[in-house]
C-alpha positions as CSV (number, residue, x, y, z in Angstrom):
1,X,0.0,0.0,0.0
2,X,1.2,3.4,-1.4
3,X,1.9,6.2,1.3
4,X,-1.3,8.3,-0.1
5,X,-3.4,5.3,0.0
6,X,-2.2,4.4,3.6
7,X,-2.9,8.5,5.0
8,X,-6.4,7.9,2.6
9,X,-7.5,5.0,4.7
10,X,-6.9,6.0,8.5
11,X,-8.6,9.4,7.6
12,X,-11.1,7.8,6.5
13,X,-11.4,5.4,9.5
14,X,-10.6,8.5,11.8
15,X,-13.9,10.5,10.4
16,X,-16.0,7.1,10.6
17,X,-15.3,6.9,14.2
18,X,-15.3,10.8,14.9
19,X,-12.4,10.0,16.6
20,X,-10.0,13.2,17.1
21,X,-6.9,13.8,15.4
22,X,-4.2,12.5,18.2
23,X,-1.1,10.4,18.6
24,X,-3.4,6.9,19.7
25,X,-6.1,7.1,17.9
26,X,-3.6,7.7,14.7
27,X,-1.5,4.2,16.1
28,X,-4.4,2.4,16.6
29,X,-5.8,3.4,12.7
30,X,-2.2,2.2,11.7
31,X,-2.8,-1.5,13.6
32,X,-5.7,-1.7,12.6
33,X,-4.8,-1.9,8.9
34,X,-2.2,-4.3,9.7
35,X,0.5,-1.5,9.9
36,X,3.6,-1.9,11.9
37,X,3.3,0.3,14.9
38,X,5.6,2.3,16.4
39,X,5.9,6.2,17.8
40,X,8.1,7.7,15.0
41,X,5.4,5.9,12.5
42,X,2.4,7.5,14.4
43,X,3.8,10.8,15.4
44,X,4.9,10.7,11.4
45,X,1.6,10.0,10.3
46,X,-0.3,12.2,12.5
47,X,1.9,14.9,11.4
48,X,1.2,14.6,7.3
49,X,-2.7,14.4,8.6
50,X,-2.7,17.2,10.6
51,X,-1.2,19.7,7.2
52,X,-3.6,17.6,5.3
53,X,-6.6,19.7,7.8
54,X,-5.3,22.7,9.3
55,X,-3.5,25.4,7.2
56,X,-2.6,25.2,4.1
57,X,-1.7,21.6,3.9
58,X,1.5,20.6,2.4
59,X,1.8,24.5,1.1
60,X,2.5,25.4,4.5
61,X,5.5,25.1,5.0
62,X,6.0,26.8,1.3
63,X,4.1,30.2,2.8
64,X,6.2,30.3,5.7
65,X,9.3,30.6,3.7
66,X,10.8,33.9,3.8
67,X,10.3,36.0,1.1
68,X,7.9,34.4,-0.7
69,X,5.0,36.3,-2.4
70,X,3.2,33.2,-4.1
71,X,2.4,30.1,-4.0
72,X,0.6,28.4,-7.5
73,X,-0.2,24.9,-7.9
74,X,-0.8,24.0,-11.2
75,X,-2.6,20.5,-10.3
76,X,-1.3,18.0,-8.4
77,X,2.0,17.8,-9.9
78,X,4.1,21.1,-10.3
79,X,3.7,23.6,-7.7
80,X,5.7,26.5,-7.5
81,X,6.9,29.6,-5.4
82,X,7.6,33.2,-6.4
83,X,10.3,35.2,-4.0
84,X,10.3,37.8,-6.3
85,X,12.9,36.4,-8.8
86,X,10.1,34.4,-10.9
87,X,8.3,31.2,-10.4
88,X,11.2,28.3,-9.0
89,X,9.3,24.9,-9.4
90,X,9.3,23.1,-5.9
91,X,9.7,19.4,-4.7
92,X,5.7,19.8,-2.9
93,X,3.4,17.5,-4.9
94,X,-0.1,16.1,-4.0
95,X,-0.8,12.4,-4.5
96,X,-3.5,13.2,-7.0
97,X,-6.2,16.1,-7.7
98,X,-8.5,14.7,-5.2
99,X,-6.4,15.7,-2.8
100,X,-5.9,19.6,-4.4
101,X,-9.5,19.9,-4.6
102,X,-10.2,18.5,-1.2
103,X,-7.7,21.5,0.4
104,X,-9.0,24.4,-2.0
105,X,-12.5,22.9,-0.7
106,X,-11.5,23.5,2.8
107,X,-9.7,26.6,2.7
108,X,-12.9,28.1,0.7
109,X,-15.1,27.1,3.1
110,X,-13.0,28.3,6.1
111,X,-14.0,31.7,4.6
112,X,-17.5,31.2,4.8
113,X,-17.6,30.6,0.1
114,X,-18.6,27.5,-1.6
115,X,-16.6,25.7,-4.4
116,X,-18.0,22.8,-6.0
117,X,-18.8,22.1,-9.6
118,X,-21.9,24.2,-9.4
119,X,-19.6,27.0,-8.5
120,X,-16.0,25.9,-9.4
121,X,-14.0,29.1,-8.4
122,X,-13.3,31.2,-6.2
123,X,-11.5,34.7,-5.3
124,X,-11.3,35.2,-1.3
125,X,-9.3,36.3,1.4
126,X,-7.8,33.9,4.2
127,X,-8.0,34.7,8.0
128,X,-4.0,35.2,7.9
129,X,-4.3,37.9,5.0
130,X,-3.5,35.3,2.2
131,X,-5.3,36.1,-0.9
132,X,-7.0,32.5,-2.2
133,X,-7.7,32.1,-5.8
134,X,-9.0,28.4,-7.0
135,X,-10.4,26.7,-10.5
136,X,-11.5,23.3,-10.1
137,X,-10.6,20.7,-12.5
138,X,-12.3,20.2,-15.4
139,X,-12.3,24.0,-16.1
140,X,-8.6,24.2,-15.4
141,X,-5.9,21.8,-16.5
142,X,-3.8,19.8,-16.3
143,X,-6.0,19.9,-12.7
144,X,-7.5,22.2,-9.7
145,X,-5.2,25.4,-9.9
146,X,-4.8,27.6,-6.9
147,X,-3.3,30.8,-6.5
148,X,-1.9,32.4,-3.1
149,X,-0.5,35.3,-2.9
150,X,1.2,36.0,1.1
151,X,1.2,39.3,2.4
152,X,4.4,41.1,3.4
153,X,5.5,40.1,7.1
154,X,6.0,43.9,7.7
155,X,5.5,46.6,5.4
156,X,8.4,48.0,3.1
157,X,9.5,51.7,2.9
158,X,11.2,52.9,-0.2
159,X,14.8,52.1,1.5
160,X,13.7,48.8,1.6
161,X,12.7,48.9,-2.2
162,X,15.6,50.1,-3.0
163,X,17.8,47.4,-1.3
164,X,15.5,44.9,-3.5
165,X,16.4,47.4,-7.1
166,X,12.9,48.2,-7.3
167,X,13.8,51.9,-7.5
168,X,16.8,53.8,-7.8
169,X,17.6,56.3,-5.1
170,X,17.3,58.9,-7.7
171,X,13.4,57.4,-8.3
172,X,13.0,57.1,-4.5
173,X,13.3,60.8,-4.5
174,X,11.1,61.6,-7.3
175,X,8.2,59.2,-6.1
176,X,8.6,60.7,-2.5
177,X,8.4,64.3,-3.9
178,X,4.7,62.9,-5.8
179,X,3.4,62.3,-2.9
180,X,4.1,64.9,-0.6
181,X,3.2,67.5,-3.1
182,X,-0.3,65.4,-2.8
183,X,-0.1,65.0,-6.5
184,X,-3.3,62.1,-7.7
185,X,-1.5,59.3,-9.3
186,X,-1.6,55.9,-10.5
187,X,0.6,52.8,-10.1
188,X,0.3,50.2,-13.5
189,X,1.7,47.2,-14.1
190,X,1.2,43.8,-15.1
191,X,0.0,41.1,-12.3
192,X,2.4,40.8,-10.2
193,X,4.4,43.3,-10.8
194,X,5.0,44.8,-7.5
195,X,2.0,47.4,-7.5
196,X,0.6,47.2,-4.2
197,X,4.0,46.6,-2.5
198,X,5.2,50.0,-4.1
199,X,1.7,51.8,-3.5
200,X,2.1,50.6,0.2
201,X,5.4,52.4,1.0
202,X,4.7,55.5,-0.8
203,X,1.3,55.9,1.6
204,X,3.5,55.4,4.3
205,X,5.6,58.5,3.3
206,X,2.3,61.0,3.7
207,X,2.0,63.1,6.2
208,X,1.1,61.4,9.9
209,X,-1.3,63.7,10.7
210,X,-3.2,63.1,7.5
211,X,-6.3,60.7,7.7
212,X,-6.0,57.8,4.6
213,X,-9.3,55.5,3.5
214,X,-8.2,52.5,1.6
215,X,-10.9,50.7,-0.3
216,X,-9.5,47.7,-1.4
217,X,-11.3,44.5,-3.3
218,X,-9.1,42.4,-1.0
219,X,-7.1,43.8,1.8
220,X,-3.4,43.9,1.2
221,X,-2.3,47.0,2.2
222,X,-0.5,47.7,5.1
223,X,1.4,50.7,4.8
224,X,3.6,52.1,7.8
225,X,1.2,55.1,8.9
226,X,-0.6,55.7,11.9
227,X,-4.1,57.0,10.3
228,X,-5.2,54.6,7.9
229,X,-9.0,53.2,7.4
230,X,-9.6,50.5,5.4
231,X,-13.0,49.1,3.5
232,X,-12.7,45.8,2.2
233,X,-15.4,44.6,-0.7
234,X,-18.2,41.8,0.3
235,X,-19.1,39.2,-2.3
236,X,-22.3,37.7,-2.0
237,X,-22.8,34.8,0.5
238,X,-24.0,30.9,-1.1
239,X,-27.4,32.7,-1.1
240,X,-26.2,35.3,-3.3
241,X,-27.1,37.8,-1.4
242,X,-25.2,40.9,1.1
243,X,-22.2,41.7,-1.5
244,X,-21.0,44.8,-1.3
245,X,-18.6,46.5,-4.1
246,X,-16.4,48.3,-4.4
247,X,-18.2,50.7,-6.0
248,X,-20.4,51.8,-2.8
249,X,-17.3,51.5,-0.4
250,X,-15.7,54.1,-2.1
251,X,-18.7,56.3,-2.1
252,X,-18.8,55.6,1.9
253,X,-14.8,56.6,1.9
254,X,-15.9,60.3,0.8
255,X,-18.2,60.7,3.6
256,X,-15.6,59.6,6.2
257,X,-13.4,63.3,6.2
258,X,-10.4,61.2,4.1
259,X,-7.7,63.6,3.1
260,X,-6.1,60.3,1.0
261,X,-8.4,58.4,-0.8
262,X,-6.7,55.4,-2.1
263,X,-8.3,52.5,-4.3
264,X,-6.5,49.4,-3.9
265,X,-7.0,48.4,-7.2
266,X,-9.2,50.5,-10.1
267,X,-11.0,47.7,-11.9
268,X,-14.8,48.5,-12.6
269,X,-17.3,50.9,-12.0
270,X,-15.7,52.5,-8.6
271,X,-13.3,54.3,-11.5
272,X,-16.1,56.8,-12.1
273,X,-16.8,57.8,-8.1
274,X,-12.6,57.8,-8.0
275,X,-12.2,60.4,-10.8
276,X,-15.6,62.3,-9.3
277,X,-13.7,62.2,-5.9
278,X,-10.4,63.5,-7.3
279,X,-12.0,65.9,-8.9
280,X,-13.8,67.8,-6.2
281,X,-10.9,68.9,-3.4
282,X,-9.9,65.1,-2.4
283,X,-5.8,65.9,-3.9
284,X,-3.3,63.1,-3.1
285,X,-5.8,60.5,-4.2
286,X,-4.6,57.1,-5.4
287,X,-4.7,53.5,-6.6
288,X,-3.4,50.6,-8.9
289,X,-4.6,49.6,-12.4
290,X,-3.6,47.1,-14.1
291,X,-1.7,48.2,-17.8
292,X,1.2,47.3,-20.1
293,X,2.9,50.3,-20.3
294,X,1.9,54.3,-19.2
295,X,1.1,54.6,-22.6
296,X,-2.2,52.5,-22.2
297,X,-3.2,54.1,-18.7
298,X,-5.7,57.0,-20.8
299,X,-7.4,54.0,-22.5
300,X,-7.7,51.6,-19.6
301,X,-9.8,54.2,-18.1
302,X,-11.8,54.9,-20.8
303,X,-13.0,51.6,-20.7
304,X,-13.8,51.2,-17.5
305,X,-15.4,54.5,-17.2
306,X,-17.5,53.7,-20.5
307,X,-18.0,50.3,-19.2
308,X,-19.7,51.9,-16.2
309,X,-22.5,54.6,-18.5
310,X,-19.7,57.5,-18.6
311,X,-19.6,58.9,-22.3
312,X,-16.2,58.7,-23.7
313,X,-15.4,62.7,-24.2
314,X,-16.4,63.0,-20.1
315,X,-14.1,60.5,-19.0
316,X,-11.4,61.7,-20.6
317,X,-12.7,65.2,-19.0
318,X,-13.0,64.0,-15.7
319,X,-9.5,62.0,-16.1
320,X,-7.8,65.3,-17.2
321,X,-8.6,67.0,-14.1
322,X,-8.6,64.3,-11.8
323,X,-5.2,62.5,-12.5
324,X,-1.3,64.0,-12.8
325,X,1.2,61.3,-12.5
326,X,0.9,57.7,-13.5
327,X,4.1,55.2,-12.1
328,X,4.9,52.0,-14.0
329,X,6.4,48.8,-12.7
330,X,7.4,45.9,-15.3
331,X,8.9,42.6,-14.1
332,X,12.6,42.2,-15.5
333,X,14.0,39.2,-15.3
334,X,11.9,38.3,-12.7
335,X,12.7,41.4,-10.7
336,X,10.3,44.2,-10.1
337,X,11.5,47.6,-10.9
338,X,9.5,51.0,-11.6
339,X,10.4,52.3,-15.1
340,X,8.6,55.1,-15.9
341,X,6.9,58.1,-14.4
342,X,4.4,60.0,-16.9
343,X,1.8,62.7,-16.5
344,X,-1.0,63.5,-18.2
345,X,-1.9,65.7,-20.7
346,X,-5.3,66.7,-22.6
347,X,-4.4,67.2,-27.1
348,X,-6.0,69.7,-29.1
349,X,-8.7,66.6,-29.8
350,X,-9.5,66.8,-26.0
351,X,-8.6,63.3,-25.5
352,X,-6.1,62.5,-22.4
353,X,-2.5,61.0,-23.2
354,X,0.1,59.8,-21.2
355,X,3.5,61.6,-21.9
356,X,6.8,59.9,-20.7
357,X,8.4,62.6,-17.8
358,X,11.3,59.9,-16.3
359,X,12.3,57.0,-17.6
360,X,14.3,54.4,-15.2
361,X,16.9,51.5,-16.8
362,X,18.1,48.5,-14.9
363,X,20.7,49.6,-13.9
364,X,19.4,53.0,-12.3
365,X,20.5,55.1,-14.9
366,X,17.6,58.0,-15.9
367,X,16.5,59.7,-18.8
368,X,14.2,63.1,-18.7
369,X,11.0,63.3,-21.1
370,X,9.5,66.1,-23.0
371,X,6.9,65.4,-20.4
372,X,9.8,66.2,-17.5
373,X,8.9,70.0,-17.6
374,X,4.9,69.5,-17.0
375,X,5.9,66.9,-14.2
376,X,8.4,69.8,-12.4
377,X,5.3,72.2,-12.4
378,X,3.1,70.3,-11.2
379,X,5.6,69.5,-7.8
380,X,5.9,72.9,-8.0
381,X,2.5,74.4,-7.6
């Protein structure tokens, strides 16, 4: 009998019996399926069942590991772990999809959601901060894929970045400079490119005696600051019923005297009540959206403001007004670094377009932008 069959079996005559999960009741599972018995076999055993139902599983040990920021399993055999570098393939695998389903099961339902085949994934939160993301097989091959992302032990400042090469010391200035002038800017990037880890030290460089609402999907920031609110969005329950978006969270932000008001991540309809926001005396404002270059920022909003009833001429209105400075982070090589700084300008068409200020190369070096001069007014007004 096969070590997955064996830990198969005495869970399953554990939960007949409603026995508990302890050292003689695992030994006496063992004998009874004609199992030598002896305390380093038990304790063993009891050991792989007790990752099997508490945690993570057999991912623990994988999310404890300093440094990492991700965890993906990719079915039952490849699973792999991100410490900012790019993905390293681990030694961790499951002794079939069974046994991946049966943990994404479990950590869904510790969070109060249902994953089954009538609703096969799901986009949550753990209790320890972790953000969950599971497809069950067959949607998903070559098997159930999860997706974990761990938040940061302690949240990093921009010194901290900089150690990592995220941004040069010359960039750590620049950014710093953004947002004490309380300029309203974006952070792009592609998935995990660093945005909320950047977004989170730069909110820890405003002011201490101003008041910051975060209103986040999922809550991941933590930024060093000793007046910061945060919202976090509701999805509906297995009823359907008590979500509550994003969308209404950040109309309750405004009402709660914020003099930051930063959207975790700009995504949907809360883009319109963001740019409304910004554009009536909340300066300093903030978020993350998701782009391929700064370039693409005008045109990610467009769509989501359109998306949401706004024409296209009035959200390019309202995003002239309401936003200066976008920040973009690309992966390189696996490392996350920001490149680019851009602000934004309205052409003769009245349409908004992104024009490159400060560019940043790998290794530090930085180039000025025809857009450099707009950028030094605005830090100057």
């Amino acid at each position: 009998m096969s070590r997955p069959e064996l830990l198969e079996r005495v869970r399953d005559r554990l939960a007949a019996a409603g026995t508990p999960l302890d050292p003689v009741a695992v030994a006496r599972a063992l004998a009874e399926e004609g199992r030598p018995v002896g305390d380093a076999e038990a304790l063993a055993v009891l050991d792989e069942l007790r990752r099997d139902v508490l945690g993570a599983g057999p991912l623990e040990p994988l999310l404890r590991e300093e440094g990492v920021t991700d965890v993906l399993v990719n079915g039952p055999g490849a699973v792999f772990l991100d410490r900012g570098e790019g993905l390293e393939l681990t030694t961790v695998r499951f002794p079939d999809d069974l046994a991946v389903r049966r943990l994404a099961q479990r950590l869904a339902a510790s969070a109060g959601r249902r994953l089954d085949d009538a609703t096969p994934y799901v986009d949550l939160r753990l209790r320890d901060g972790t953000r969950f993301h599971a497809v069950l097989a067959p949607l998903s091959r070559p098997g159930t894929v999860l997706s974990l992302r761990v938040p940061s032990g302690r949240p990093l400042d921009l010194a901290a970045l900089g150690t990592r090469g995220t941004v040069c010391e010359e960039g750590a200035r620049l950014l710093r400079r953004i947002v004490r002038g309380r300029l309203a800017f974006l952070v792009t990037g592609g998935t995990g490119s660093g945005k909320t880890t950047l977004l989170s030290a730069l909110l820890g460089v405003v002011d201490p005696r101003q008041r910051i609402v975060v209103v986040e999907d999922a809550s991941e920031l933590r930024p060093d600051h000793p007046h910061v609110v945060g919202l976090e969005a509701r999805p509906p329950n297995v009823e359907g019923a008590g979500a509550v978006p994003l969308q209404v969270l950040v109309r309750q932000a405004l009402r709660m005297r914020p003099d930051r008001l930063v959207v975790g991540e700009v995504r949907g309809a809360e883009v319109v009540d963001l740019l409304t926001a910004m554009n009536t005396g909340h300066e300093g404002g903030c978020g993350t959206l998701h782009a391929n270059s700064c370039a693409d920022v005008p045109a990610r909003v467009e769509a989501l403001a359109m998306a949401a009833g706004m024409p296209r001429e009035a959200a390019h209105s309202q995003l002239a007004s309401a936003l200066d400075v976008v920040v973009h982070l690309v992966r390189d090589g696996g490392a996350r670094r920001v490149a680019e700084v851009a602000v934004l300008e309205r052409g003769a068409d009245g349409f908004v377009e992104a024009v490159p200020a400060v560019t940043f190369g790998r290794a530090g070096e930085t180039r000025t932008h025809p857009g450099a001069d707009r950028l030094g007014d605005l830090l100057c007004r």
